[in-house]
Each structure stands twice: as structure tokens, then as C-alpha cells.
Short mmCIF file of C-alpha atoms and ligand atoms in Angstrom, two decimals:
data_model
loop_
_atom_site.label_atom_id
_atom_site.label_comp_id
_atom_site.label_asym_id
_atom_site.label_seq_id
_atom_site.Cartn_x
_atom_site.Cartn_y
_atom_site.Cartn_z
CA MET A 187 -0.01 0.01 -0.15
CA ASN A 188 0.81 3.09 -0.83
CA VAL A 189 0.65 6.48 1.38
CA THR A 190 0.88 9.59 0.27
CA PHE A 191 -0.01 13.12 1.59
CA PHE A 192 -0.79 16.25 0.26
CA THR A 193 -1.84 20.02 0.51
CA SER A 194 -5.42 18.87 -0.34
CA LYS A 195 -7.74 18.63 -3.53
CA ILE A 196 -10.89 16.92 -4.12
CA PRO A 197 -10.41 13.81 -5.64
CA THR A 198 -11.99 13.07 -9.05
CA THR A 199 -12.07 8.82 -8.61
CA GLY A 200 -11.99 6.75 -5.36
CA THR A 201 -13.65 6.46 -2.08
CA LEU A 202 -13.59 10.02 -0.43
CA PHE A 203 -13.21 10.19 3.25
CA VAL A 204 -14.67 13.78 4.84
CA GLY A 205 -14.70 13.91 8.80
CA ILE A 206 -17.53 15.06 10.68
CA PHE A 207 -17.19 15.87 14.73
CA ASP A 208 -19.35 15.02 17.62
CA LYS A 209 -22.79 15.78 17.58
CA ASN A 210 -22.55 16.41 13.72
CA VAL A 211 -21.10 19.23 13.45
CA LEU A 212 -19.00 19.52 10.15
CA SER A 213 -15.36 19.96 9.66
CA PRO A 214 -14.07 22.72 7.57
CA SER A 215 -13.42 19.76 4.79
CA ALA A 216 -16.58 18.31 5.40
CA LYS A 217 -18.73 21.59 4.52
CA GLU A 218 -16.46 22.34 1.96
CA ILE A 219 -18.43 18.88 0.55
CA ASN A 220 -21.58 19.87 1.99
CA LYS A 221 -21.49 23.03 -0.45
CA LYS A 222 -20.55 21.06 -3.50
CA THR A 223 -23.13 18.28 -3.26
CA GLY A 224 -26.36 20.77 -2.65
CA GLY A 225 -26.18 20.43 1.42
CA LEU A 226 -25.93 16.93 0.35
CA VAL A 227 -23.55 15.90 4.05
CA GLU A 228 -26.48 17.60 5.94
CA LYS A 229 -29.81 16.11 4.17
CA VAL A 230 -28.07 12.29 5.30
CA LEU A 231 -26.94 13.41 8.66
CA LYS A 232 -29.81 14.47 9.56
CA SER A 233 -31.74 10.53 8.10
CA SER A 234 -29.57 8.78 10.27
CA HIS A 235 -28.09 8.08 13.73
CA PHE A 236 -24.23 8.83 12.48
CA SER A 237 -23.74 11.41 15.64
CA GLY A 238 -20.05 11.89 14.57
CA LYS A 239 -18.34 9.89 17.31
CA LYS A 240 -14.84 8.64 16.86
CA GLY A 241 -15.22 6.01 14.78
CA GLU A 242 -18.49 5.86 12.94
CA MET A 243 -18.22 5.58 9.41
CA LEU A 244 -21.53 6.31 7.08
CA ALA A 245 -20.89 5.81 3.07
CA ILE A 246 -22.79 7.41 0.53
CA PRO A 247 -22.68 6.17 -3.04
CA ALA A 248 -21.71 8.27 -6.18
CA PRO A 249 -22.71 11.39 -4.40
CA GLU A 250 -24.41 13.63 -7.19
CA GLY A 251 -21.97 16.92 -7.78
CA LEU A 252 -18.49 14.55 -7.27
CA SER A 253 -17.44 12.22 -9.46
CA VAL A 254 -15.45 10.17 -6.92
CA HIS A 255 -17.39 6.58 -6.22
CA ARG A 256 -18.26 6.89 -2.80
CA LEU A 257 -18.20 9.90 0.08
CA VAL A 258 -17.37 8.58 3.46
CA LEU A 259 -18.04 10.56 6.58
CA PHE A 260 -16.12 9.82 9.57
CA GLY A 261 -16.63 10.24 12.83
CA ILE A 262 -13.65 11.98 15.00
CA GLY A 263 -15.42 12.69 18.34
CA LYS A 264 -14.56 16.09 19.96
CA GLU A 265 -11.64 17.94 17.92
CA LYS A 266 -9.92 19.29 20.26
CA GLU A 267 -9.09 16.31 22.53
CA ILE A 268 -8.24 14.15 19.57
CA ARG A 269 -5.16 12.28 20.81
CA GLU A 270 -2.93 9.58 19.21
CA SER A 271 -4.58 6.50 20.05
CA ASP A 272 -7.90 7.98 18.15
CA ALA A 273 -6.48 8.95 15.15
CA MET A 274 -5.41 5.16 14.93
CA GLU A 275 -7.99 3.87 16.43
CA ILE A 276 -10.40 6.18 13.51
CA GLY A 277 -7.57 4.51 10.76
CA ALA A 278 -8.24 1.53 11.91
CA HIS A 279 -12.28 1.75 11.30
CA MET A 280 -11.31 3.35 7.64
CA SER A 281 -9.59 -0.38 7.09
CA LEU A 282 -12.52 -1.89 8.16
CA GLU A 283 -15.37 0.43 5.71
CA MET A 284 -12.44 -0.30 2.89
CA ARG A 285 -12.86 -3.96 3.46
CA LYS A 286 -16.22 -3.49 1.64
CA TYR A 287 -15.46 -2.39 -1.94
CA PRO A 288 -13.72 -3.16 -4.89
CA GLU A 289 -11.89 0.13 -4.30
CA ALA A 290 -8.19 1.26 -5.27
CA GLU A 291 -7.81 4.78 -3.92
CA MET A 292 -9.47 6.57 -0.69
CA THR A 293 -8.45 10.15 0.16
CA ILE A 294 -8.75 10.97 3.44
CA LEU A 295 -9.49 15.36 3.87
CA LEU A 296 -7.27 16.38 7.15
CA GLU A 297 -6.60 20.02 6.98
CA ASP A 298 -7.44 22.77 9.13
CA LEU A 299 -8.31 20.29 12.32
CA HIS A 300 -6.54 20.31 14.97
CA GLY A 301 -6.95 18.98 18.24
CA GLU A 302 -4.61 20.27 21.55
CA HIS A 303 -2.73 17.10 21.29
CA LEU A 304 -2.06 16.88 17.44
CA LYS A 305 -1.61 18.47 14.67
CA ASN A 306 -2.78 17.02 11.51
CA ASP A 307 0.37 15.82 9.99
CA ARG A 308 0.58 13.44 13.53
CA LEU A 309 -2.52 12.85 12.84
CA ALA A 310 -2.74 11.69 9.68
CA SER A 311 0.39 9.62 10.23
CA VAL A 312 -0.94 7.67 13.06
CA MET A 313 -4.21 7.15 11.04
CA ALA A 314 -2.37 5.30 8.39
CA THR A 315 -0.57 3.43 11.44
CA GLY A 316 -3.92 2.39 12.09
CA PHE A 317 -5.21 1.74 8.34
CA LEU A 318 -2.68 -0.86 7.95
CA LEU A 319 -2.03 -2.53 11.17
CA ARG A 320 -5.75 -3.43 10.95
CA SER A 321 -5.47 -3.98 7.06
CA TYR A 322 -3.10 -6.81 8.03
CA GLU A 323 -3.88 -10.38 6.59
CA PHE A 324 -2.00 -13.66 6.49
CA GLN A 325 -3.05 -15.59 2.36
CA LYS A 326 0.06 -16.70 1.91
CA TYR A 327 -1.17 -19.77 1.32
CA LYS A 328 -4.13 -19.03 -0.25
CA THR A 329 -4.50 -19.89 -3.44
CA GLN A 330 -8.23 -19.71 -5.21
CA LEU A 331 -9.01 -15.72 -3.33
CA LYS A 332 -12.38 -14.89 -4.52
CA ASP A 333 -11.92 -10.94 -5.55
CA LYS A 334 -14.29 -9.98 -2.19
CA ASP A 335 -11.81 -11.86 0.00
CA LYS A 336 -9.01 -9.19 -1.53
CA PHE A 337 -8.12 -6.33 0.35
CA HIS A 338 -8.23 -3.98 -3.05
CA VAL A 339 -7.03 -0.14 -1.10
CA LYS A 340 -3.31 -0.09 -3.38
CA LYS A 341 -3.41 3.78 -2.40
CA ILE A 342 -4.02 5.96 0.63
CA ILE A 343 -3.82 9.90 0.26
CA PHE A 344 -4.21 12.26 3.10
CA GLY A 345 -5.41 16.26 3.07
CA VAL A 346 -2.91 17.85 5.20
CA ASP A 347 -1.46 21.22 6.17
CA SER A 348 2.35 20.35 5.54
CA PRO A 349 3.12 17.18 3.85
CA LYS A 350 6.30 16.73 4.20
CA VAL A 351 5.91 17.30 8.35
CA ALA A 352 3.54 14.30 7.63
CA GLU A 353 6.17 12.67 5.13
CA LYS A 354 8.89 12.38 8.01
CA ILE A 355 6.36 11.40 10.88
CA PHE A 356 4.99 8.10 8.55
CA GLN A 357 8.61 6.95 7.49
CA GLU A 358 8.82 6.23 11.61
CA GLU A 359 5.43 4.67 11.60
CA GLU A 360 5.32 2.26 8.78
CA ALA A 361 8.64 0.79 10.01
CA LEU A 362 6.91 0.07 13.29
CA VAL A 363 3.67 -1.39 10.94
CA LYS A 364 6.63 -3.71 9.51
CA ALA A 365 8.39 -4.70 12.55
CA VAL A 366 4.76 -5.38 13.96
CA ASN A 367 4.02 -7.19 10.72
CA PHE A 368 7.12 -9.34 10.51
CA ALA A 369 6.19 -10.70 14.30
CA ARG A 370 2.74 -11.09 12.88
CA ASP A 371 4.54 -13.15 9.77
CA ILE A 372 6.05 -15.38 11.93
CA MET A 373 3.33 -16.33 14.35
CA SER A 374 1.18 -16.69 11.56
CA GLU A 375 3.56 -19.45 9.30
CA PRO A 376 2.76 -22.92 10.45
CA PRO A 377 4.98 -24.88 11.99
CA ASN A 378 6.77 -27.08 9.21
CA VAL A 379 7.71 -24.30 7.72
CA ILE A 380 8.76 -22.32 10.81
CA HIS A 381 10.55 -24.61 13.55
CA PRO A 382 13.62 -23.58 15.09
CA GLU A 383 16.38 -23.83 12.45
CA THR A 384 13.99 -21.77 9.71
CA LEU A 385 13.37 -19.63 12.51
CA ALA A 386 16.77 -18.49 13.08
CA GLU A 387 17.68 -18.13 9.83
CA ARG A 388 14.70 -15.67 9.73
CA LEU A 389 15.91 -13.18 12.50
CA GLN A 390 19.58 -14.07 11.01
CA ALA A 391 18.35 -12.14 7.68
CA LEU A 392 17.48 -9.03 10.42
CA SER A 393 21.40 -8.88 9.91
CA LYS A 394 20.21 -6.82 6.50
CA ILE A 395 18.18 -3.41 8.53
CA GLY A 396 21.89 -3.36 10.66
CA LEU A 397 21.70 -5.78 13.84
CA LYS A 398 24.57 -7.83 15.04
CA VAL A 399 23.21 -11.30 14.76
CA GLU A 400 24.80 -14.55 16.59
CA VAL A 401 23.11 -17.58 16.64
CA LEU A 402 23.92 -20.46 18.86
CA GLY A 403 23.02 -24.49 18.25
CA GLU A 404 23.27 -27.36 20.12
CA LYS A 405 26.72 -27.42 20.62
CA GLU A 406 27.33 -24.55 21.83
CA MET A 407 24.72 -24.38 24.40
CA LYS A 408 25.57 -28.15 25.77
CA LYS A 409 28.95 -26.39 26.93
CA LEU A 410 27.25 -23.20 28.91
CA GLY A 411 25.36 -25.62 30.79
CA MET A 412 22.02 -24.62 29.53
CA ASN A 413 20.29 -28.42 29.99
CA ALA A 414 16.80 -26.50 31.37
CA LEU A 415 16.64 -25.81 27.66
CA LEU A 416 18.32 -28.27 25.84
CA GLY A 417 15.62 -30.41 27.43
CA VAL A 418 12.37 -29.06 26.17
CA GLY A 419 14.08 -29.79 22.44
CA GLN A 420 16.10 -32.89 22.70
CA GLY A 421 12.31 -34.87 21.82
CA SER A 422 12.18 -32.88 18.26
CA ASP A 423 14.80 -33.23 15.29
CA LYS A 424 15.13 -29.92 14.93
CA GLU A 425 17.87 -28.50 16.11
CA SER A 426 17.01 -25.87 19.23
CA LYS A 427 19.05 -22.54 18.91
CA LEU A 428 19.07 -19.06 21.12
CA VAL A 429 19.43 -15.96 18.99
CA ILE A 430 20.88 -13.08 19.97
CA MET A 431 20.33 -9.51 18.26
CA LYS A 432 21.95 -6.31 19.21
CA TRP A 433 21.34 -3.06 18.13
CA ASN A 434 24.37 -0.73 19.56
CA GLY A 435 22.89 2.94 18.82
CA GLY A 436 23.45 4.73 22.82
CA ASP A 437 26.58 5.44 24.07
CA SER A 438 29.33 2.31 23.85
CA LYS A 439 30.08 2.12 27.62
CA GLU A 440 26.14 2.46 28.30
CA ALA A 441 24.66 -1.06 29.86
CA PRO A 442 21.88 -2.24 27.15
CA LEU A 443 17.89 -2.48 27.73
CA ALA A 444 17.30 -6.56 27.37
CA PHE A 445 14.88 -8.25 26.15
CA VAL A 446 14.56 -12.36 26.29
CA GLY A 447 11.46 -14.47 24.38
CA LYS A 448 10.16 -17.87 24.50
CA GLY A 449 9.85 -19.36 21.31
CA VAL A 450 8.73 -22.78 21.34
CA THR A 451 7.84 -22.52 17.58
CA PHE A 452 5.64 -25.54 18.63
CA ASP A 453 4.49 -27.25 21.78
CA THR A 454 2.26 -30.19 21.70
CA GLY A 455 3.63 -31.07 25.43
CA GLY A 456 5.70 -33.30 25.20
CA ILE A 457 5.43 -36.90 26.95
CA SER A 458 2.62 -34.82 29.24
CA ILE A 459 0.80 -34.23 25.71
CA LYS A 460 -2.02 -32.20 24.99
CA PRO A 461 -5.33 -33.00 23.83
CA SER A 462 -5.76 -32.23 20.27
CA ALA A 463 -8.41 -29.65 20.29
CA LYS A 464 -6.97 -26.65 18.63
CA MET A 465 -3.40 -28.27 19.52
CA ASP A 466 -2.66 -26.36 16.12
CA GLU A 467 -2.82 -23.29 18.05
CA MET A 468 0.21 -23.60 19.75
CA LYS A 469 2.19 -22.62 16.75
CA TYR A 470 1.86 -19.57 17.99
CA ASP A 471 4.15 -20.86 21.06
CA MET A 472 6.63 -18.28 19.81
CA GLY A 473 5.03 -15.22 20.39
CA GLY A 474 7.54 -13.85 23.07
CA SER A 475 10.64 -14.29 20.51
CA ALA A 476 8.25 -13.08 17.32
CA ALA A 477 8.03 -9.87 20.13
CA VAL A 478 11.39 -9.66 21.02
CA ALA A 479 12.18 -10.11 16.89
CA GLY A 480 9.58 -7.19 16.18
CA LEU A 481 10.81 -4.78 18.57
CA MET A 482 14.63 -5.25 17.61
CA TYR A 483 13.64 -4.49 14.23
CA ILE A 484 12.26 -1.39 15.26
CA LEU A 485 14.71 -0.02 17.07
CA ALA A 486 17.61 -0.38 14.40
CA ALA A 487 14.59 0.71 11.54
CA ARG A 488 14.62 3.78 13.12
CA LYS A 489 17.81 3.88 14.65
CA ALA A 490 17.05 4.38 18.20
CA LYS A 491 19.71 5.66 20.11
CA VAL A 492 20.13 3.32 23.08
CA ASN A 493 21.59 -0.03 23.29
CA ALA A 494 19.53 -3.17 23.38
CA VAL A 495 19.95 -7.07 23.46
CA GLY A 496 17.20 -9.34 22.35
CA VAL A 497 17.89 -12.90 23.20
CA VAL A 498 15.17 -15.68 22.21
CA GLY A 499 15.26 -19.72 23.01
CA LEU A 500 13.86 -21.63 20.10
CA VAL A 501 12.73 -24.91 20.85
CA GLU A 502 10.53 -27.66 19.43
CA ASN A 503 8.81 -29.47 22.17
CA MET A 504 7.88 -32.91 20.65
CA PRO A 505 7.08 -36.31 22.56
CA ASP A 506 9.66 -39.01 21.23
CA GLY A 507 11.80 -41.71 21.82
CA ASN A 508 14.31 -39.11 23.41
CA ALA A 509 11.95 -36.69 24.81
CA GLN A 510 12.02 -35.34 28.20
CA ARG A 511 10.24 -37.55 30.64
CA PRO A 512 8.58 -36.12 33.54
CA GLY A 513 10.54 -36.91 36.41
CA ASP A 514 14.06 -36.22 34.82
CA ILE A 515 15.94 -34.11 36.83
CA VAL A 516 17.59 -31.40 34.72
CA THR A 517 21.07 -29.22 36.05
CA SER A 518 20.15 -25.31 34.21
CA MET A 519 22.94 -22.92 33.44
CA SER A 520 22.86 -21.43 36.76
CA GLY A 521 23.05 -24.11 38.33
CA GLN A 522 20.00 -24.98 40.31
CA THR A 523 18.55 -28.35 39.66
CA ILE A 524 14.68 -28.58 37.75
CA GLU A 525 12.72 -31.56 38.24
CA ILE A 526 10.64 -31.79 35.24
CA LEU A 527 7.25 -33.05 36.52
CA ASN A 528 5.11 -31.80 33.55
CA THR A 529 7.01 -31.67 30.45
CA ASP A 530 4.14 -29.41 28.82
CA ALA A 531 5.45 -26.59 31.36
CA GLU A 532 8.33 -25.81 29.00
CA GLY A 533 8.10 -22.03 28.53
CA ARG A 534 9.59 -21.57 32.11
CA LEU A 535 12.97 -24.36 31.27
CA VAL A 536 13.51 -22.31 28.21
CA LEU A 537 13.39 -18.75 29.73
CA ALA A 538 15.66 -19.85 32.64
CA ASP A 539 18.32 -20.42 30.96
CA ALA A 540 18.04 -17.64 28.05
CA LEU A 541 17.34 -15.70 31.46
CA TRP A 542 20.13 -16.28 33.53
CA TYR A 543 22.75 -16.40 30.08
CA THR A 544 21.20 -12.81 29.75
CA GLN A 545 22.26 -11.05 32.33
CA ASP A 546 25.35 -12.92 33.31
CA LYS A 547 26.94 -12.66 29.13
CA PHE A 548 25.65 -8.79 29.13
CA LYS A 549 24.65 -6.98 32.14
CA PRO A 550 21.86 -5.16 31.34
CA LYS A 551 20.09 -1.93 32.78
CA LEU A 552 16.89 -4.26 33.34
CA MET A 553 15.71 -7.04 31.79
CA ILE A 554 11.88 -7.80 30.44
CA ASP A 555 11.01 -11.22 28.97
CA LEU A 556 8.27 -11.94 27.16
CA ALA A 557 6.48 -15.56 26.96
CA THR A 558 3.20 -17.32 25.82
CA LEU A 559 3.61 -19.07 29.68
CA THR A 560 0.70 -20.15 30.95
CA GLY A 561 -3.30 -20.89 29.60
CA ALA A 562 -3.98 -19.34 33.49
CA ILE A 563 -2.92 -15.84 32.48
CA THR A 564 -5.86 -16.01 29.85
CA VAL A 565 -8.44 -17.15 32.25
CA SER A 566 -7.64 -14.62 34.70
CA LEU A 567 -7.10 -11.46 31.91
CA GLY A 568 -8.08 -12.76 28.89
CA SER A 569 -6.94 -10.91 25.47
CA LYS A 570 -7.20 -7.61 26.30
CA PHE A 571 -4.78 -6.89 29.06
CA ALA A 572 -1.24 -9.16 29.48
CA GLY A 573 0.11 -10.31 32.89
CA LEU A 574 2.98 -8.14 34.55
CA PHE A 575 4.83 -9.52 36.91
CA SER A 576 8.54 -7.88 38.49
CA ASN A 577 10.75 -6.89 40.98
CA ASP A 578 10.85 -3.23 40.16
CA GLU A 579 8.05 -0.90 41.34
CA GLY A 580 9.79 1.95 38.76
CA LEU A 581 9.85 -0.54 35.92
CA VAL A 582 6.00 -1.13 36.56
CA GLN A 583 4.97 2.12 36.31
CA LYS A 584 7.20 2.68 32.70
CA LEU A 585 5.25 -0.42 31.42
CA ARG A 586 1.44 0.79 32.55
CA GLU A 587 2.04 4.45 30.76
CA ALA A 588 3.60 2.94 27.75
CA GLY A 589 1.07 0.27 27.61
CA GLU A 590 -1.70 3.10 28.26
CA GLU A 591 0.12 5.04 25.28
CA SER A 592 0.73 2.29 23.21
CA LYS A 593 -3.23 0.83 23.76
CA GLU A 594 -0.99 -2.39 24.89
CA GLN A 595 -2.17 -2.54 28.39
CA VAL A 596 -0.26 -5.09 30.86
CA TRP A 597 -1.62 -5.72 34.21
CA GLN A 598 0.11 -6.44 37.28
CA LEU A 599 -0.24 -9.59 39.27
CA PRO A 600 1.76 -10.56 43.08
CA LEU A 601 4.80 -12.24 43.52
CA ASP A 602 5.37 -13.56 47.05
CA GLU A 603 7.45 -16.08 48.96
CA ARG A 604 4.77 -17.56 49.49
CA TYR A 605 3.76 -18.59 45.98
CA ASP A 606 7.45 -19.10 45.44
CA ARG A 607 7.50 -22.12 47.95
CA ASN A 608 4.60 -23.79 46.17
CA ILE A 609 7.45 -25.07 43.46
CA ASP A 610 10.03 -26.36 45.34
CA SER A 611 11.22 -29.89 45.09
CA ARG A 612 11.80 -33.02 47.33
CA VAL A 613 14.12 -34.35 45.35
CA ALA A 614 15.60 -31.35 43.50
CA ASP A 615 16.27 -27.71 43.52
CA MET A 616 12.49 -26.66 42.48
CA GLN A 617 9.78 -28.05 40.33
CA ASN A 618 8.80 -26.97 37.36
CA ILE A 619 4.89 -26.72 38.24
CA GLY A 620 3.65 -25.54 40.84
CA ALA A 621 1.03 -26.83 44.04
CA HIS A 622 -2.13 -25.71 44.76
CA GLY A 623 -2.76 -22.65 42.01
CA ALA A 624 -2.55 -19.57 40.65
CA GLY A 625 -0.15 -20.83 37.69
CA SER A 626 0.52 -17.67 36.28
CA ILE A 627 2.46 -16.66 39.15
CA THR A 628 3.94 -20.20 40.19
CA ALA A 629 5.36 -19.86 36.48
CA ALA A 630 6.74 -16.07 37.64
CA GLN A 631 7.93 -17.86 40.80
CA PHE A 632 9.79 -20.01 38.39
CA LEU A 633 11.39 -17.40 36.24
CA GLN A 634 12.59 -14.71 39.06
CA ARG A 635 14.86 -18.04 40.40
CA PHE A 636 16.82 -17.19 37.22
CA VAL A 637 17.19 -13.48 38.02
CA ASN A 638 19.39 -11.99 40.24
CA LYS A 639 19.63 -7.81 41.16
CA VAL A 640 18.37 -6.76 38.25
CA PRO A 641 15.35 -4.66 37.33
CA TRP A 642 13.15 -7.18 35.59
CA ALA A 643 9.52 -8.09 34.51
CA HIS A 644 8.02 -10.72 33.24
CA LEU A 645 4.93 -10.07 30.98
CA ASP A 646 2.72 -12.98 30.57
CA ILE A 647 1.48 -12.33 26.56
CA ALA A 648 -0.75 -16.19 26.45
CA GLY A 649 -3.98 -14.60 25.93
CA THR A 650 -3.08 -11.26 24.21
CA ALA A 651 -0.12 -12.41 21.63
CA TRP A 652 -3.26 -14.42 20.05
CA THR A 653 -6.52 -13.88 19.95
CA ASP A 654 -9.54 -15.49 18.66
CA GLU A 655 -12.01 -12.48 18.95
CA SER A 656 -11.47 -9.04 16.79
CA HIS A 657 -9.37 -6.56 18.44
CA MET A 658 -8.53 -2.48 17.33
CA PHE A 659 -5.73 -2.81 15.67
CA SER A 660 -5.67 -6.90 14.78
CA GLY A 661 -7.93 -8.90 12.82
CA LYS A 662 -8.15 -12.19 14.67
CA ASN A 663 -5.23 -14.26 14.99
CA PRO A 664 -1.90 -13.17 16.19
CA THR A 665 -1.66 -9.61 16.92
CA GLY A 666 2.31 -8.58 17.81
CA PHE A 667 1.54 -7.66 21.12
CA GLY A 668 4.44 -6.16 22.53
CA VAL A 669 6.27 -4.78 19.52
CA ARG A 670 4.45 -1.14 20.55
CA LEU A 671 4.33 -1.78 24.01
CA LEU A 672 8.19 -2.18 23.88
CA ASN A 673 9.05 0.64 21.43
CA THR A 674 7.40 3.00 23.24
CA PHE A 675 8.67 1.91 26.45
CA VAL A 676 12.18 2.52 24.93
CA ARG A 677 11.00 5.56 23.17
CA LYS A 678 9.27 7.79 25.96
CA PHE A 679 12.32 6.31 28.78
CA TYR A 680 14.98 5.28 26.99
CA GLU A 681 16.35 7.82 24.85
CA LYS A 682 18.32 10.87 24.11
N1 BES B 213 2.59 -22.33 25.98
C1 BES B 213 1.72 -23.04 26.85
C2 BES B 213 0.61 -22.10 27.04
C3 BES B 213 -0.70 -21.36 26.88
C4 BES B 213 -1.39 -22.15 27.04
C5 BES B 213 -0.71 -20.38 25.67
C6 BES B 213 -2.45 -21.54 25.85
C7 BES B 213 -1.87 -20.33 24.88
C8 BES B 213 -2.65 -20.41 25.37
C9 BES B 213 2.29 -23.75 27.69
O1 BES B 213 3.53 -23.97 27.31
C10 BES B 213 1.96 -24.85 28.76
O2 BES B 213 1.24 -26.01 28.49
N2 BES B 213 1.86 -24.19 29.93
C11 BES B 213 1.23 -25.28 30.98
C12 BES B 213 0.99 -25.17 32.30
C13 BES B 213 1.13 -25.75 33.36
C14 BES B 213 1.40 -27.44 32.87
C15 BES B 213 1.88 -25.85 34.45
C16 BES B 213 -0.74 -24.46 30.55
O3 BES B 213 -0.92 -23.77 31.04
O4 BES B 213 -1.42 -25.03 30.84
MN1 MN B 214 3.42 -25.85 27.27
ZN1 ZN B 215 4.34 -23.66 25.80
#
């Protein structure tokens, strides 16, 4: 899709969007169109339930006095109050509207539109972002697409006051959309296509956008003593990998921010095998690693002035003659021993070694991990908030703020010594499942045993990374959750 900006002229073709404020007050461009069409806008508004609220859409086909295919009135809400997330939301609604038509071109007139916090050049750029994010589809394997299932829009034109400014803002926004869609794509790919070896290759390829990428195989990990991670992958024919992505955009002496991702490319549960229903969805059990990769992608693409490292543990959890058994005891890289009571609680085993490696090797300023870790988090929070666990209140506050701004929200759950006791093992230092409920919390307690003094946060994204209900900026299935949240987090608190 091609997005362009210029100082407006009324188009002669395609679909034309003009804004209506709350209580059906006409925007300047709506007034102009109303005049050109002999009062059509006012007439149509009078005979509908449309009220100018943010995100409403009302299409008028073949409007007289204009040569466009249709005119779409869109609700803006209160002009003064409009914020970036509102503009993004409106863009997302426009994407849904355009799905109805075989239309290649659309024009959105935004000049003379100004919120208190938002000029129309920025407003247009973020509206385009919302539009593009919501337009994502994974149709690579559809060979028989019907015309009505295709997305036809090729060209989006925004009328703004200063096209140059809008253009510049949009460059960064467009990179962000690409980063999110990179994450979504690798989550959408089937597990016979994306497995530890091929995912490592895809991440390696990010070196072309300026990341330094290093891949460790099983031999190297064995040497490091990463037996917790290796145990999970030992039933798979595919080689387990640890991928390290570095972006050094900050001061060379500055400690990096570290992001760690769970990358289970398929989770059968192993010998503690999962039920068949919906097992296919366990291809998205690498959503944490996808988010980390997407974040590293955008940091490099916008040349963020920060040092960051992304570490992802890539394994496939399969049952096999060589698979890990319930009852096995493994020694993690930290030296702590783990009794495996359930081979389906594998994500924490992968993260145990990935977290330890990361803090040991990079001495980061802080460490944030993302993981589709527990089914229990979807019981608590559904798909609207990710679970947040942390040993640092300042970090919690920052993540919360970044969540509000990016609309990828987090909700804190407790860590507590009394939950920690629930993972003590009778025969090893700990066991990989907790007794007495609180599944998401005991999983987080487990991770905390592999974190030393560094400020750390764990995001359980099992409910938010993939959903079966449509969300504002994504349809069903992969959301790319975490990329925008952490991009906002880094930009807001750690750059310059
Ligand atoms: N990958 C799953 C968690 C998951 C479940 C993610 C549903 C997305 C949707 C994880 O590896 C797992 O199987 N967790 C178990 C832990 C249990 C065995 C203690 C779970 O949540 O049931
Ligand atoms: Mn599992
Ligand atoms: Zn899993």
C-alpha cells in the first residue's frame, strides 16, 4: 500500500473520506463537500443515527456533484480532545470500511483539523498506522482467493497542512507497521515452515537492517550448561537455537536494555501431551520471541539512540523416544537443578537459561521477558491485558504508562514468597510446576529464581499474542502484541 500526503484537493476518483465532529458538527472539509453536493452531507446526517462519535462510518454511494465512487463520512469525536490512539482507531475503522468495496484508491481530507495535542500532519500519519495495522492479512497459502476476500486498496492519500512533516513522521510509523507485521508473519507461518532452524534463519536475516545477530546451536549451549533449555528440545528432530540480536545505537559505555523471548515453535506438551483440540494454535508459542524480534526490528529501523539486546530461545516441544520425561532432573546454566514434573511446563525451562545467559553475559540495565507462558493468564485477563510481574515498581509504572499510550496494556499480578514455596521440589532445587493453583504466578516465581539483582519484568502474553476475537488494531489471530508496547517504552523512557 502506498501512502502519500499533500495539501488537499478534492479527488475525482476513488473513495473520499471527510470528518464529522461530535454531535454532527461539520469539519471544514465536510462543509466544503456539503456545499459542492448541494447540502447532501447535512441531508444524509439528518436521516441517520450517525452522531460524529470517534470511529463511526457512513458511506454515501455515487454522491451527486462529485465524481468519486463514494463519499464516506467518518466520526472524529470532539476535535480538541483527539489523541494519537484515537486517530489510530479511526484509521482502523477506515480499514474495515474499505474491506466492503473493490476500491483501489482513497483520499482522506484532514487539513484544518487540529486537536489540542495533535496537529493534522501527525494525526494523518498515525491514522495511516491504524489503517495499515488493521489491514494485515496472512494469505500467503491461499491459492483460490475470491475477489471479495482480497483487500483492494493500493493508494491512500491524505490531505494535510504540511505534507513534508507528515511524510517524515510516517516514515517511522511505516517501519513500526513492518516490524509488527514481521512478528505477525512468523507467528502465522505453519509449524512445518517455522521451526527452530528456520526461525533462526529468519532472525539472522535481520542483519540486513543493521542488527548484529548471533546464533548458538546445541553444541554451544551444551558447553554453556543450558540443560534446561536443551531438555525441552531433545525430543525434536530440529536443532534448538539461541538467537542474540544486538542494536547499539546508544553510548558505547552504556549497559543495554535486554529483552528475552520464549520461542517454542510448536508446543505439543511433550510426553505430558496436550489434548488434540486446538493444538494447532501452539504454533504461536513463539509469540514472545516474535515480539522481541519485532522490537529489535523497529529499534534498528528507526536508529533508536539506545543499546538493546534481544535474546530468544528457540525449541520445539515434541514427544519422542528421546524426549524429556516427567520425573527427569536437569541442571540449568545457573547451577540450580529442576525436577520436571510436567513436560508441558516447558516455556519456563527455556527462559530459565535464556534469562541467566542474558544477565550473565550482558549485565543489562534491565531485563524484560515476553512469553506465551500459561493458559491460566487467559483465564485471568483474557486477551485485553498482558500479565505483568516484576521485582521493580519503577519498571512496572513505566510499562503501565507505555501500555496506556500504545494501547497494548498490562496488568500487574503479585510475586510473593508464599507462592515461591509452591515450586520447591522434594528431590531437586525446584520443580517446574506449582502446587495449589495460581498457575501464572508460580510460573513467574519460577522465572524469578533465575534473575539476580537486575530490574526485571515478565510479561505473560499467552492471552494477548493471539486471539480469536478481533481487536482494534488486529483481526483475529496474531496481534504482534509487545512490539508497540516496548517500542513506546524504550522511546519514552530510555532514549536521548
Ligand atoms: N504454551 C503453553 C501456554 C499456553 C496455553 C499458551 C494456551 C497459549 C495458550 C505452556 O507451555 C503450557 O503448556 N503451560 C501449561 C503449564 C502447566 C502444565 C503448569 C498450562 O498453562 O496449562
Ligand atoms: Mn507447554
Ligand atoms: Zn508452551
